[in-house]
XYZ file of N, CA, C and O in Angstrom:
324
model
N 0.926 -1.052 0.250
C -0.023 -0.235 0.016
C 0.674 1.171 -0.185
O 1.873 1.186 0.504
N 0.629 2.008 -0.079
C 1.089 3.562 -0.632
C 0.146 4.595 -0.301
O -0.940 4.907 -1.036
N 1.028 5.385 0.365
C -0.310 6.777 1.364
C 0.727 7.303 1.893
O 2.021 7.355 2.316
N 0.216 8.747 2.106
C 0.910 9.931 2.538
C 1.424 9.244 4.467
O 0.295 9.103 4.502
N 2.139 9.257 4.388
C 2.883 9.533 5.810
C 2.260 10.206 6.670
O 1.883 11.071 6.609
N 2.229 9.862 8.278
C 1.592 10.312 9.330
C 2.881 10.631 10.885
O 3.788 9.857 10.486
N 2.630 10.957 11.154
C 3.415 11.230 12.683
C 4.242 10.026 13.142
O 4.880 9.811 13.689
N 3.364 8.954 12.960
C 3.624 7.585 13.533
C 4.267 6.848 12.638
O 5.152 5.943 13.641
N 4.939 7.475 11.728
C 5.468 6.922 10.530
C 6.895 7.246 11.091
O 7.749 6.621 10.757
N 7.040 8.087 11.652
C 8.171 9.066 11.809
C 9.543 8.220 12.088
O 10.736 8.217 11.437
N 9.434 7.608 12.686
C 10.037 6.615 13.626
C 10.920 6.010 12.703
O 12.238 5.562 12.239
N 10.285 4.832 11.829
C 10.554 4.200 10.823
C 11.265 4.744 9.446
O 11.863 4.648 8.825
N 10.564 5.778 9.657
C 11.020 6.883 8.398
C 12.327 7.462 8.492
O 13.108 7.124 7.458
N 12.891 7.675 9.974
C 14.260 7.864 10.158
C 15.198 6.676 9.705
O 16.170 7.053 9.424
N 13.892 5.399 10.570
C 15.566 4.513 10.213
C 15.844 4.236 9.111
O 17.564 3.629 8.573
N 14.917 3.944 8.327
C 14.762 3.447 6.479
C 15.954 4.953 6.211
O 16.955 4.402 5.322
N 16.153 6.513 6.590
C 16.479 7.207 6.349
C 18.744 6.754 6.223
O 19.151 7.062 5.543
N 18.476 6.340 8.131
C 19.567 6.201 7.890
C 20.410 5.397 7.251
O 21.523 4.940 7.473
N 19.723 4.392 7.053
C 19.935 3.032 6.594
C 20.633 3.438 5.162
O 21.557 2.649 4.696
N 19.399 4.050 4.773
C 19.875 4.285 3.054
C 20.832 5.243 2.826
O 21.349 5.102 1.702
N 20.831 6.411 3.398
C 22.223 7.259 3.360
C 22.686 7.428 4.532
O 23.876 8.633 3.725
N 22.755 7.342 5.059
C 24.048 7.141 6.228
C 23.849 8.319 7.049
O 24.997 9.173 7.541
N 22.797 9.853 6.610
C 23.055 10.935 7.152
C 22.856 10.909 8.803
O 22.760 10.008 9.163
N 23.774 11.904 9.703
C 23.906 11.910 10.890
C 22.372 12.248 10.782
O 21.428 13.364 10.759
N 22.033 11.660 12.916
C 20.342 11.681 13.348
C 20.118 12.946 13.385
O 19.089 13.825 13.060
N 21.359 14.270 13.635
C 20.351 15.635 13.813
C 20.601 15.964 12.653
O 19.166 16.769 12.199
N 20.685 16.258 11.199
C 20.031 16.345 9.435
C 18.931 15.909 9.565
O 17.831 16.436 9.097
N 18.553 14.186 10.019
C 17.115 13.794 9.543
C 16.243 14.414 10.186
O 14.699 15.240 10.292
N 16.181 14.749 11.500
C 15.829 15.239 13.174
C 15.422 16.809 12.180
O 14.028 17.200 11.909
N 16.163 17.490 12.059
C 16.154 18.898 10.965
C 15.533 19.000 9.928
O 14.214 19.682 10.077
N 15.256 18.066 8.937
C 14.643 17.989 7.773
C 12.762 17.360 8.648
O 12.035 17.786 7.452
N 13.085 16.333 8.909
C 11.607 15.936 9.065
C 10.812 17.312 10.181
O 10.026 16.949 9.804
N 11.511 16.971 11.154
C 10.905 18.157 12.004
C 10.444 19.730 11.540
O 9.798 20.598 12.415
N 11.458 20.516 10.638
C 11.013 21.530 10.325
C 10.538 21.929 9.276
O 10.353 23.012 9.022
N 10.819 21.368 8.052
C 10.565 21.332 6.870
C 8.953 21.634 6.724
O 8.592 20.956 6.900
N 8.729 22.577 5.672
C 7.083 22.943 5.725
C 7.103 22.499 4.783
O 7.418 22.731 3.587
N 5.316 21.942 4.113
C 4.796 22.482 2.902
C 5.758 20.904 2.016
O 5.418 20.538 0.442
N 6.001 19.649 2.984
C 6.260 18.647 2.482
C 5.555 17.700 2.032
O 4.393 17.602 3.619
N 5.124 17.127 1.385
C 4.434 16.006 1.410
C 5.475 14.537 1.422
O 6.259 14.495 0.253
N 4.860 13.336 2.242
C 5.524 12.387 2.003
C 4.839 11.024 1.781
O 3.331 10.860 2.608
N 5.552 10.576 0.957
C 4.664 8.926 0.684
C 5.783 8.067 1.070
O 6.742 7.801 0.721
N 5.074 6.950 1.761
C 5.156 6.165 2.313
C 4.763 4.709 1.752
O 3.583 4.500 2.204
N 5.276 3.624 1.206
C 4.910 2.352 1.188
C 4.882 1.326 2.026
O 6.035 1.235 3.027
N 4.509 0.580 2.475
C 3.960 -0.218 3.817
C 4.179 -1.687 3.208
O 3.299 -1.516 2.172
N 4.383 -2.621 4.188
C 3.710 -3.995 3.482
C 3.634 -4.910 4.730
O 5.068 -4.611 5.793
N 2.601 -5.393 4.720
C 2.839 -6.317 6.452
C 3.280 -4.865 7.410
O 3.741 -5.344 8.608
N 2.739 -4.391 7.288
C 2.251 -3.304 8.349
C 3.742 -2.604 8.795
O 4.078 -1.671 9.962
N 4.505 -2.344 8.088
C 5.732 -2.022 8.404
C 6.283 -0.966 7.214
O 6.186 -1.239 5.512
N 7.213 0.092 7.515
C 7.310 0.808 6.363
C 8.630 0.279 5.556
O 9.421 -0.416 5.815
N 8.173 0.695 4.101
C 9.109 0.001 3.052
C 9.714 0.620 1.918
O 10.500 0.070 1.467
N 9.212 1.976 2.036
C 9.849 2.917 1.292
C 9.575 4.328 1.462
O 8.608 4.234 2.215
N 9.687 5.140 0.793
C 9.836 6.470 1.129
C 9.643 7.263 -0.343
O 10.963 6.973 -0.801
N 9.207 8.193 0.199
C 9.998 9.683 -1.249
C 8.993 11.019 -0.841
O 8.384 10.701 -0.082
N 9.919 11.707 -0.485
C 9.663 13.120 -0.263
C 9.254 14.610 -1.543
O 9.770 14.132 -2.401
N 8.104 14.904 -1.373
C 7.771 15.952 -2.618
C 8.139 17.340 -1.770
O 7.089 17.813 -1.144
N 8.872 17.727 -2.345
C 9.540 19.367 -1.962
C 8.767 20.559 -2.884
O 8.968 19.779 -4.150
N 8.090 21.139 -2.688
C 7.099 22.255 -3.115
C 8.654 23.333 -3.924
O 9.201 23.945 -3.005
N 8.067 23.564 -5.091
C 9.001 24.566 -6.328
C 8.280 24.928 -6.973
O 7.135 25.007 -7.587
N 9.092 26.018 -7.406
C 8.358 26.751 -8.269
C 9.301 26.673 -9.702
O 10.253 27.062 -9.476
N 8.104 25.771 -10.796
C 9.405 26.073 -11.990
C 9.208 27.377 -13.059
O 8.035 27.836 -12.982
N 10.054 28.427 -13.724
C 9.600 29.396 -14.124
C 10.308 29.025 -15.777
O 11.370 28.556 -16.080
N 9.305 29.065 -16.342
C 9.508 29.143 -18.298
C 9.322 30.508 -18.583
O 8.284 31.171 -18.299
N 9.349 30.008 -19.912
C 8.984 31.430 -20.603
C 7.309 31.355 -20.709
O 6.951 33.110 -21.109
N 6.509 30.573 -20.651
C 5.588 30.358 -20.306
C 5.087 31.183 -19.010
O 3.593 31.186 -19.255
N 5.323 31.268 -18.035
C 4.783 31.414 -16.649
C 5.421 30.847 -15.788
O 6.492 29.602 -15.593
N 4.868 30.839 -13.806
C 5.522 30.203 -12.886
C 4.749 29.005 -13.204
O 3.477 29.278 -13.600
N 5.291 27.669 -12.703
C 4.164 26.708 -12.068
C 4.858 25.949 -10.983
O 5.585 26.133 -10.666
N 3.270 25.715 -10.109
C 3.999 25.172 -8.937
C 4.280 23.663 -9.572
O 3.769 22.873 -9.993
N 5.161 23.227 -8.710
C 5.618 21.452 -8.922
C 6.644 21.399 -7.600
O 6.033 21.662 -6.474
N 6.859 20.109 -7.617
C 7.467 19.359 -6.638
C 8.583 18.654 -7.173
O 8.894 18.195 -8.199
N 9.642 18.761 -6.388
C 10.963 18.249 -6.476
C 11.207 16.768 -5.088
O 10.564 16.776 -4.022
N 10.972 15.900 -5.954
C 11.023 14.257 -5.617
C 12.680 14.056 -5.296
O 13.722 14.478 -5.530
N 12.418 13.922 -3.435
C 14.103 14.074 -2.622
C 13.995 12.942 -1.822
O 12.637 12.093 -1.329
N 14.555 12.164 -1.525
C 15.079 10.980 -0.670
C 14.147 10.330 -0.714
O 13.642 9.550 0.103
N 14.501 9.200 -1.732
C 14.161 8.317 -2.250
C 14.454 7.251 -1.582
O 15.523 6.739 -2.232
N 13.687 5.890 -0.646
C 14.576 4.770 -0.440
C 13.258 3.741 -0.484
O 12.284 4.247 0.055
N 13.928 2.524 -0.595
C 13.025 1.795 -0.421
C 13.928 0.507 0.573
O 15.034 0.173 0.573
N 13.575 -0.546 1.047
C 13.633 -1.531 1.866
C 13.176 -2.839 1.738
O 11.933 -3.021 1.666
N 13.578 -4.288 1.908
C 12.862 -5.303 1.652
C 12.457 -5.823 2.800
O 13.081 -6.458 3.441
N 11.416 -6.610 2.738
C 10.425 -6.755 3.597
C 10.480 -8.137 3.163
O 9.524 -8.229 2.925
N 10.836 -9.293 4.336
C 10.627 -10.857 3.696
C 9.333 -11.157 4.682
O 9.093 -10.735 5.600
């Protein structure tokens, strides 16, 4: 199942982030706790977080004008057997 994550998934998302990217805990906390306007989709299998991606809001400027968009960031998956 893929759904937008809620606060109850934060510990599992932090663990997956650390395993996938090796960033220090301080950076992970800063990103998850202070970033506003970010949507996160979490994939679940057997009631465990199996994947994540973050959608960061951006504005794309083109010759035709400005468009709201999302930048895909922090994509990771893990195998759950």
